[in-house]
mmCIF file of C-alpha atoms in Angstrom:
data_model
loop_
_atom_site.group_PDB
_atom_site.id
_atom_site.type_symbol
_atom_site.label_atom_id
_atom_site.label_comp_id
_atom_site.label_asym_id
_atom_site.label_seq_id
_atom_site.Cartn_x
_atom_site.Cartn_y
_atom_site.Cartn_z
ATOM 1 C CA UNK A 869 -17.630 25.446 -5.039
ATOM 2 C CA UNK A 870 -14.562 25.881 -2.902
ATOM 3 C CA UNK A 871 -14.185 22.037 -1.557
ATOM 4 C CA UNK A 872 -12.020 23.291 1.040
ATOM 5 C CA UNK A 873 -9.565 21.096 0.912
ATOM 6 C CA UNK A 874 -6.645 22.717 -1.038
ATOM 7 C CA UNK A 875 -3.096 21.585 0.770
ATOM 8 C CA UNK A 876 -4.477 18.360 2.147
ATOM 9 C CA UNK A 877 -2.813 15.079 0.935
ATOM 10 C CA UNK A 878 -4.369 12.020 -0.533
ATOM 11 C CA UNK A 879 -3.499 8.279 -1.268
ATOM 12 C CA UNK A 880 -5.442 7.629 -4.524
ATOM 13 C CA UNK A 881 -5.317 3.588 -5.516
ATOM 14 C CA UNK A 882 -5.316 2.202 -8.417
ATOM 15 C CA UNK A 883 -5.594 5.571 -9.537
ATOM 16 C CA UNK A 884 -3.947 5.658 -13.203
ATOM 17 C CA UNK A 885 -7.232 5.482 -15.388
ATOM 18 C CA UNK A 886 -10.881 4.592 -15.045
ATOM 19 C CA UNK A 887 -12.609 5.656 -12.043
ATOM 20 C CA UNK A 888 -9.517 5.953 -9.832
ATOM 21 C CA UNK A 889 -7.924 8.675 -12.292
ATOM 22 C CA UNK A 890 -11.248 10.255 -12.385
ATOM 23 C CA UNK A 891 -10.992 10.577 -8.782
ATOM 24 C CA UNK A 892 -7.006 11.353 -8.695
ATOM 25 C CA UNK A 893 -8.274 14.474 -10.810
ATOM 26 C CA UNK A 894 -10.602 15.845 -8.862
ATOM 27 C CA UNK A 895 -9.001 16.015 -6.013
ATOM 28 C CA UNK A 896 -5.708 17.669 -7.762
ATOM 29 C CA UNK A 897 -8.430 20.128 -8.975
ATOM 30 C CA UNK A 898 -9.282 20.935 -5.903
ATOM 31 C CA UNK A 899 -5.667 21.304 -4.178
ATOM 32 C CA UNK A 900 -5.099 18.192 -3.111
ATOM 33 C CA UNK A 901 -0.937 16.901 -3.315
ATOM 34 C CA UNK A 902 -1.850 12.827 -4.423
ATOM 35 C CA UNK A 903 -0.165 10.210 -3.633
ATOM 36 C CA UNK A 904 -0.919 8.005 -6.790
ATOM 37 C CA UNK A 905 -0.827 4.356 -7.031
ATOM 38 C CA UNK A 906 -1.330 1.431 -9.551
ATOM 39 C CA UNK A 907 0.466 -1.304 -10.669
ATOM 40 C CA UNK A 908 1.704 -0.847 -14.233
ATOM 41 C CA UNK A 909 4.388 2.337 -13.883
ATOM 42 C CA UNK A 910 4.227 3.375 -17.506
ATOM 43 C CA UNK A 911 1.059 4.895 -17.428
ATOM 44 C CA UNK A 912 0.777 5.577 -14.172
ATOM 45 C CA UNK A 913 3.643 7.670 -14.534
ATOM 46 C CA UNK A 914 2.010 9.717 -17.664
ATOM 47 C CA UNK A 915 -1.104 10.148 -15.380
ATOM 48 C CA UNK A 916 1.335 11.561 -12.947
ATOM 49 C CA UNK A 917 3.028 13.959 -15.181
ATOM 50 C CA UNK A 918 -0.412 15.143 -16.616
ATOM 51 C CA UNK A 919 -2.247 16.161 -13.357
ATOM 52 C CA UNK A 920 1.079 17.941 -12.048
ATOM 53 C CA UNK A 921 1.167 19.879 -15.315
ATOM 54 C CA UNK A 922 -2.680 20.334 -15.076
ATOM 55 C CA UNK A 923 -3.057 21.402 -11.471
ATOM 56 C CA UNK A 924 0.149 22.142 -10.314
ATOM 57 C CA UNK A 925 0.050 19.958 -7.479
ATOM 58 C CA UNK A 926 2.949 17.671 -5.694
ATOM 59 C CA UNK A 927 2.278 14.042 -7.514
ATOM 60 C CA UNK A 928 3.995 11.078 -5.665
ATOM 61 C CA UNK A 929 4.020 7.604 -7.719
ATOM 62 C CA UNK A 930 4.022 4.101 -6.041
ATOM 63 C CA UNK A 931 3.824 1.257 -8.914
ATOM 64 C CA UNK A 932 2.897 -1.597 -6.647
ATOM 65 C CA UNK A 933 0.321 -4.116 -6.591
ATOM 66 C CA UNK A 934 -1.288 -2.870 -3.310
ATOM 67 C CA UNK A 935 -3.204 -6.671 -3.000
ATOM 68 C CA UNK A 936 -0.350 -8.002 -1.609
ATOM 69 C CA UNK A 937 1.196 -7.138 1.641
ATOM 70 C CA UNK A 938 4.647 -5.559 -0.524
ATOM 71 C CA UNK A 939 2.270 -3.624 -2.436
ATOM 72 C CA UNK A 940 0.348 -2.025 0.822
ATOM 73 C CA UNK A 941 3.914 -1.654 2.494
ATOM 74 C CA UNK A 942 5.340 0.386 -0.510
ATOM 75 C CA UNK A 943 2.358 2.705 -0.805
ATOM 76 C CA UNK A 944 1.594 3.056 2.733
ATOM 77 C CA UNK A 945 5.434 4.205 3.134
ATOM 78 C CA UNK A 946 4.883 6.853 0.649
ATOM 79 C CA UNK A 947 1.413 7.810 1.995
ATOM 80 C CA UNK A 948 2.192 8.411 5.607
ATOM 81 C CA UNK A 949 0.504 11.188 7.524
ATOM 82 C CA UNK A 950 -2.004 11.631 4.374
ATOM 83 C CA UNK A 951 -5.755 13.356 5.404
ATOM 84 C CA UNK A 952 -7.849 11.686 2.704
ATOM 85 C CA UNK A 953 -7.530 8.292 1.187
ATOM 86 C CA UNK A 954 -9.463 6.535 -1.424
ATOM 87 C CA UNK A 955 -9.367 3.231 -2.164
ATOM 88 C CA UNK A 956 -9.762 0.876 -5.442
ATOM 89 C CA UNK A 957 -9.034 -2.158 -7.010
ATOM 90 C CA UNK A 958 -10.066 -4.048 -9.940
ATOM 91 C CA UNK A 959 -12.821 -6.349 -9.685
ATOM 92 C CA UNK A 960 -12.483 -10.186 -9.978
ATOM 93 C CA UNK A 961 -13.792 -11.597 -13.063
ATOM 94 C CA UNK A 962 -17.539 -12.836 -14.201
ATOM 95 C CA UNK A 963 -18.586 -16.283 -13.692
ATOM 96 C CA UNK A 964 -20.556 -19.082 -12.864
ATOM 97 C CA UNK A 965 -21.469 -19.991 -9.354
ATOM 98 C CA UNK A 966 -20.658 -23.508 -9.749
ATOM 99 C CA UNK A 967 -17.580 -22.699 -11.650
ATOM 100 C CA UNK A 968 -15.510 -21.085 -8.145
ATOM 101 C CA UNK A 969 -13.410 -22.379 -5.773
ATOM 102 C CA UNK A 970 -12.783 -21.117 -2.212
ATOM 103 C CA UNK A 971 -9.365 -20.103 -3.635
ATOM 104 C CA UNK A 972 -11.395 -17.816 -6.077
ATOM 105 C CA UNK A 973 -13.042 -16.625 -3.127
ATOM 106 C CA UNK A 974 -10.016 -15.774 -1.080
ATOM 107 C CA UNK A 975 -8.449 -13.816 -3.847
ATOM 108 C CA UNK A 976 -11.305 -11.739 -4.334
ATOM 109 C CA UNK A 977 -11.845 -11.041 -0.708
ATOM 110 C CA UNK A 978 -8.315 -10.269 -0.396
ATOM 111 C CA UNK A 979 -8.399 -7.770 -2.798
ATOM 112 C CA UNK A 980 -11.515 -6.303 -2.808
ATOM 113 C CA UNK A 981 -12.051 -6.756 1.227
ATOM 114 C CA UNK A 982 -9.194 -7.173 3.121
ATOM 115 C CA UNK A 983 -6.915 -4.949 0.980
ATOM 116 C CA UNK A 984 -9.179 -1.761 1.712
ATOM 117 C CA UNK A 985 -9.546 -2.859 5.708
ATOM 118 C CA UNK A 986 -5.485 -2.923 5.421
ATOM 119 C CA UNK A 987 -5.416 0.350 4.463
ATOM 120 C CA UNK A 988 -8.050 1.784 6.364
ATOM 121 C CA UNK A 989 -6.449 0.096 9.712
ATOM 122 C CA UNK A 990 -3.121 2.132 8.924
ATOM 123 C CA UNK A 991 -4.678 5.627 7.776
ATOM 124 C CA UNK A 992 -6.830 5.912 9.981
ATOM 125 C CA UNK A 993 -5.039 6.419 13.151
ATOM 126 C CA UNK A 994 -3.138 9.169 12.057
ATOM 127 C CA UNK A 995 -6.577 10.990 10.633
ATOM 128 C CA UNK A 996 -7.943 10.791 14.007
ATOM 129 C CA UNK A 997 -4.664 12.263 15.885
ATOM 130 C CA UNK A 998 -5.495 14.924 13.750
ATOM 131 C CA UNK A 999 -9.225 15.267 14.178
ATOM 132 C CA UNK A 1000 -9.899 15.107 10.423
ATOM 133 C CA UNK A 1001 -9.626 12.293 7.830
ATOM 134 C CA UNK A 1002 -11.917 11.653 4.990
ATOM 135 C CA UNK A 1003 -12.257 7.562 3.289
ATOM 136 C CA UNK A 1004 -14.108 7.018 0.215
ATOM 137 C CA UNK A 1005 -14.015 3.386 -0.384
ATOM 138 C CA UNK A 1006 -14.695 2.330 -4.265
ATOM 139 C CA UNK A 1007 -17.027 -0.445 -3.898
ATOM 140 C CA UNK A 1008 -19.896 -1.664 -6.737
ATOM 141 C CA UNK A 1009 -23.591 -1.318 -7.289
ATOM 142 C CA UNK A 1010 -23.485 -4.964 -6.612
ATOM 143 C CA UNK A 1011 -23.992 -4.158 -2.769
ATOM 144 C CA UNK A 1012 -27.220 -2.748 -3.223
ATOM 145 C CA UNK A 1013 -28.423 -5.515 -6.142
ATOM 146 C CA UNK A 1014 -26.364 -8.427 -6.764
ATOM 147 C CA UNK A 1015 -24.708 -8.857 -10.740
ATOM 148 C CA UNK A 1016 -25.636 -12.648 -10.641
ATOM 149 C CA UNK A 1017 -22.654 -13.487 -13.108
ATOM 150 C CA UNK A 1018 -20.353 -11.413 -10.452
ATOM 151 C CA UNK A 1019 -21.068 -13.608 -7.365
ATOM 152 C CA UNK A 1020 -17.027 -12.924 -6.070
ATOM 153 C CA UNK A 1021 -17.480 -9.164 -6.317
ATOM 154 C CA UNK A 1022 -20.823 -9.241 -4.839
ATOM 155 C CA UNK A 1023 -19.624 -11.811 -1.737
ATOM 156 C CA UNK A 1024 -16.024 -9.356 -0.865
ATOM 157 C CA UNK A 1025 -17.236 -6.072 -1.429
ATOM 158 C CA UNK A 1026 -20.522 -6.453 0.978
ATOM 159 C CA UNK A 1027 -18.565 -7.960 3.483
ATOM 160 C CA UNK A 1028 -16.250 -4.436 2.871
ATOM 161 C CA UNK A 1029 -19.562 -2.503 3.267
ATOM 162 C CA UNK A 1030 -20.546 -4.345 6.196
ATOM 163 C CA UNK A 1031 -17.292 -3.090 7.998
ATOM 164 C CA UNK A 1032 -17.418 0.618 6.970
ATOM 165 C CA UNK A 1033 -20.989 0.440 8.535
ATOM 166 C CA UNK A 1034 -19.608 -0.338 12.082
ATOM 167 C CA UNK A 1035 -16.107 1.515 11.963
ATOM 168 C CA UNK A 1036 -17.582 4.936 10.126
ATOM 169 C CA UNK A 1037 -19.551 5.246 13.107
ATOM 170 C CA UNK A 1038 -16.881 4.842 15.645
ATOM 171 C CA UNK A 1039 -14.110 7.246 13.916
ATOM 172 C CA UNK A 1040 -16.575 9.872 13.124
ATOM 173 C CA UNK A 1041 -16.332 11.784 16.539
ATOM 174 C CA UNK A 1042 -12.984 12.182 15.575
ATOM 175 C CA UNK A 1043 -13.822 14.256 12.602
ATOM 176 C CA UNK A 1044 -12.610 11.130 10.219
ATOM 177 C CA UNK A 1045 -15.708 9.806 7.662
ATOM 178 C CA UNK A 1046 -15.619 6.483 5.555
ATOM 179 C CA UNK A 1047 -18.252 6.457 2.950
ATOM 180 C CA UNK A 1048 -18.794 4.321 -0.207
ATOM 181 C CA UNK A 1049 -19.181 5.018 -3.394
ATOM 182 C CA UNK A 1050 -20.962 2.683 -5.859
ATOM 183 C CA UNK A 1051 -20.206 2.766 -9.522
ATOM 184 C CA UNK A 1052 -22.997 1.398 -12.120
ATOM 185 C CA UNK A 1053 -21.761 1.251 -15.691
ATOM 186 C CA UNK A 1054 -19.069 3.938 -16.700
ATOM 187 C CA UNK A 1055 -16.891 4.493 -19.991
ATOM 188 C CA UNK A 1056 -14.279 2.388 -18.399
ATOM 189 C CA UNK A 1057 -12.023 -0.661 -19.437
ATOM 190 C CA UNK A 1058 -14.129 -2.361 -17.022
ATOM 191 C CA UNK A 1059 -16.911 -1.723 -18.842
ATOM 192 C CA UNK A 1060 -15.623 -2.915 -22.150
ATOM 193 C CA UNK A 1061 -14.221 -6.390 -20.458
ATOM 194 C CA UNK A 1062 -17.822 -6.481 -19.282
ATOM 195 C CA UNK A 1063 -19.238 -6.132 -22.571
ATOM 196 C CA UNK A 1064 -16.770 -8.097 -24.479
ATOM 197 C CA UNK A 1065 -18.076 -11.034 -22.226
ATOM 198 C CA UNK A 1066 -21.327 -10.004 -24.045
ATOM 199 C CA UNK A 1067 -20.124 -9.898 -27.563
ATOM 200 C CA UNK A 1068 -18.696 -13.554 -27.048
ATOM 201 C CA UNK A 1069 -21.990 -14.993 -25.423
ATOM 202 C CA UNK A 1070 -24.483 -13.580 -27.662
ATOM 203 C CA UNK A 1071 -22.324 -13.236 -30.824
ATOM 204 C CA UNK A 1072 -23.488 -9.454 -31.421
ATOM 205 C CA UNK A 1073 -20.678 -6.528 -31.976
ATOM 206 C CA UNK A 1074 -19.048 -4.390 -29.090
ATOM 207 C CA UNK A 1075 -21.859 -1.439 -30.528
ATOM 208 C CA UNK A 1076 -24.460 -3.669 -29.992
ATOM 209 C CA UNK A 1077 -23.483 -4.483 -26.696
ATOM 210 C CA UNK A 1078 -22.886 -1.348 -25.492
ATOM 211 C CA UNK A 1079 -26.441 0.077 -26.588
ATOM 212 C CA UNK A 1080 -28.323 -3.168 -24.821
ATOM 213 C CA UNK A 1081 -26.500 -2.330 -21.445
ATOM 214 C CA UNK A 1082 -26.713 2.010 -22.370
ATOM 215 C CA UNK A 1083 -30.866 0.660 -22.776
ATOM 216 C CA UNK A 1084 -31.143 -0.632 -19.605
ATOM 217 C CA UNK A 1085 -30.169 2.454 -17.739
ATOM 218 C CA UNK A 1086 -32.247 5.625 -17.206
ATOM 219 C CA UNK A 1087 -29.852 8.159 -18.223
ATOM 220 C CA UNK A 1088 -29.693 6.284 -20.908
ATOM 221 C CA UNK A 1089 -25.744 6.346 -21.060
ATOM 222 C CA UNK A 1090 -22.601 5.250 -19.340
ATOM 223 C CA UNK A 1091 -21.184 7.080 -16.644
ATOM 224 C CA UNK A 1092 -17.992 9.256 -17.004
ATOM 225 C CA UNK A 1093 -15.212 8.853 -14.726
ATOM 226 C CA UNK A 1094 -15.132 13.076 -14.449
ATOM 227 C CA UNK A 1095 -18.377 12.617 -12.936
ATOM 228 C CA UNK A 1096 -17.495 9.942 -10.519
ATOM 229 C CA UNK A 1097 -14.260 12.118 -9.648
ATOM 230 C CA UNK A 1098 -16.248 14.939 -8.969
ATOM 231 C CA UNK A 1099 -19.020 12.759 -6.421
ATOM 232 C CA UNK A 1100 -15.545 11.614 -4.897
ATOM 233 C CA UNK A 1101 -13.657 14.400 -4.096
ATOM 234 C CA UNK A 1102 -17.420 16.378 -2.862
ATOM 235 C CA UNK A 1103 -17.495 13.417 -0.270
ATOM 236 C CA UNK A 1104 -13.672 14.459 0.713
ATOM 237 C CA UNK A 1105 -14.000 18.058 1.183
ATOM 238 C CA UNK A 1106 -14.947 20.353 3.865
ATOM 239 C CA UNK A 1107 -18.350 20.170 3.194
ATOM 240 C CA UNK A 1108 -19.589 16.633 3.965
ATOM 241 C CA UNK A 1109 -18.204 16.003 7.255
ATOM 242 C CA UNK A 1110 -22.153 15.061 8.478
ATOM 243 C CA UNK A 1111 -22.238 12.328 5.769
ATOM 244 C CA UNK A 1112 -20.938 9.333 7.580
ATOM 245 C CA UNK A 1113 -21.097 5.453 6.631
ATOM 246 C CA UNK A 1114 -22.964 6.047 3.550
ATOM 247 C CA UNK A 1115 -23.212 4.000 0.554
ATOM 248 C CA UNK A 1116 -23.793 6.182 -2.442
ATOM 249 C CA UNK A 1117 -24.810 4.861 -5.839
ATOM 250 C CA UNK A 1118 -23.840 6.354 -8.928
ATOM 251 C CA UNK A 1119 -25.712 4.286 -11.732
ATOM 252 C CA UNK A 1120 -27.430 6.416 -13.717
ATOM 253 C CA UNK A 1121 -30.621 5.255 -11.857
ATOM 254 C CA UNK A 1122 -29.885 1.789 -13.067
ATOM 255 C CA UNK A 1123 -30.957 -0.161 -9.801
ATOM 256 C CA UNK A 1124 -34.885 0.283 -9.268
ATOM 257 C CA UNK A 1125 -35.175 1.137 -5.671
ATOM 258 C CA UNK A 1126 -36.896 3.340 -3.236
ATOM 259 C CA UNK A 1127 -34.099 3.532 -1.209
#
């Protein structure tokens, strides 16, 4: 399928491996010049170097730490006028609810909240000056059915989803969307810090680990981050300019729900 959307430009965060590379791909498949971003330079620079020699298209690096207000400046500098932008950062890390402080809180809000709303507030101006934008926000399962050992990811990115709900219906007249997508489990370093946790608590090896979580989803696998790429970059094309505000999971059928 042609996504339509060959010449646009996109800001891709975090976007040197795991899900944001798998999305930084996709979108390079389809056409798309990136503006990639992610904090350590050395590999985001390889990533860089491998989807221009891939796809052909114009690459633009930003190493930055886009949590902080230097980071956002940098990559927003880099990233003005772009029609698509997808945001992403690492989540905070497990714990115990009685083991945070409101400082643990604030950080996570500010990167997993805040940070996106940043970036949204400056992209999205220029997206509806010219009547076509498209936001895919990288959010968690977790906003559909808490992780009860991830109670700071759960807390920042609702309160994320809670805001997309409101502002993806305002823009959309404009012919700008802001949807969510909602990773489950993939074959990501996230997932092996996750599991590691596992191997530590319960004593068992990283194999063992990995096939209790695998049995606890339908597909009866992880997730790929091609896969994800490929849901992300369908959500910025042409094609789904009717799907506004929407928070799509991609789990593997992991969370048991009608809707």
């Amino acid at each position: 399928m042609d996504l339509g959307i060959r010449g646009k430009r996109a800001l891709v965060c975090a976007g040197s491996k795991g899900l944001g590379r798998g999305c930084a791909e996709a979108l390079a498949e389809a056409g798309v010049d990136v503006v990639l971003n992610a904090r350590g330079a050395e590999v985001l620079e390889a990533t860089a170097a491998e989807l221009r020699a891939r796809f052909g298209v114009k690459v633009t690096t930003v190493a930055a730490d886009v949590t902080t207000e230097e980071g956002r400046a940098a990559v927003l500098a880099a990233a003005e006028g772009i029609d698509i932008l997808v945001t992403n950062a690492g989540g905070p890390p497990p714990g115990l609810w009685s083991d945070w402080s409101r400082d643990d809180f604030i950080k996570a809000i500010d990167a997993n909240m805040l940070t996106p709303i940043a970036l949204m507030q400056a992209a999205l101006p220029g997206m509806i000056a010219k009547g076509w934008g498209r936001v895919v926000n990288i959010t968690s399962g977790s906003v559909k059915a808490p992780i009860p050992q991830l109670g700071l990811s759960n807390t920042a990115r609702t309160g994320l989803t809670g805001f997309v709900a409101g502002t993806a219906r305002q823009v959309a007249r404009h012919g700008v969307t802001i949807n969510n997508l909602l990773p489950g489990i993939h074959d990501t370093d996230r997932a092996v810090a996750l599991d590691t946790g596992v191997t530590k608590a319960e004593g068992i090896s990283m194999e063992a680990a990995r096939a209790k979580r695998a049995a606890t989803i339908p597909a009866g696998r992880y997730g790929t981050a091609g896969e994800f790429g490929a849901a992300c970059a369908f959500l910025c094309s042409q094609h789904a300019g009717f799907i506004v505000g929407q928070n799509l999971l991609l789990d593997g059928g992991a969370i048991n729900a009608t809707i």
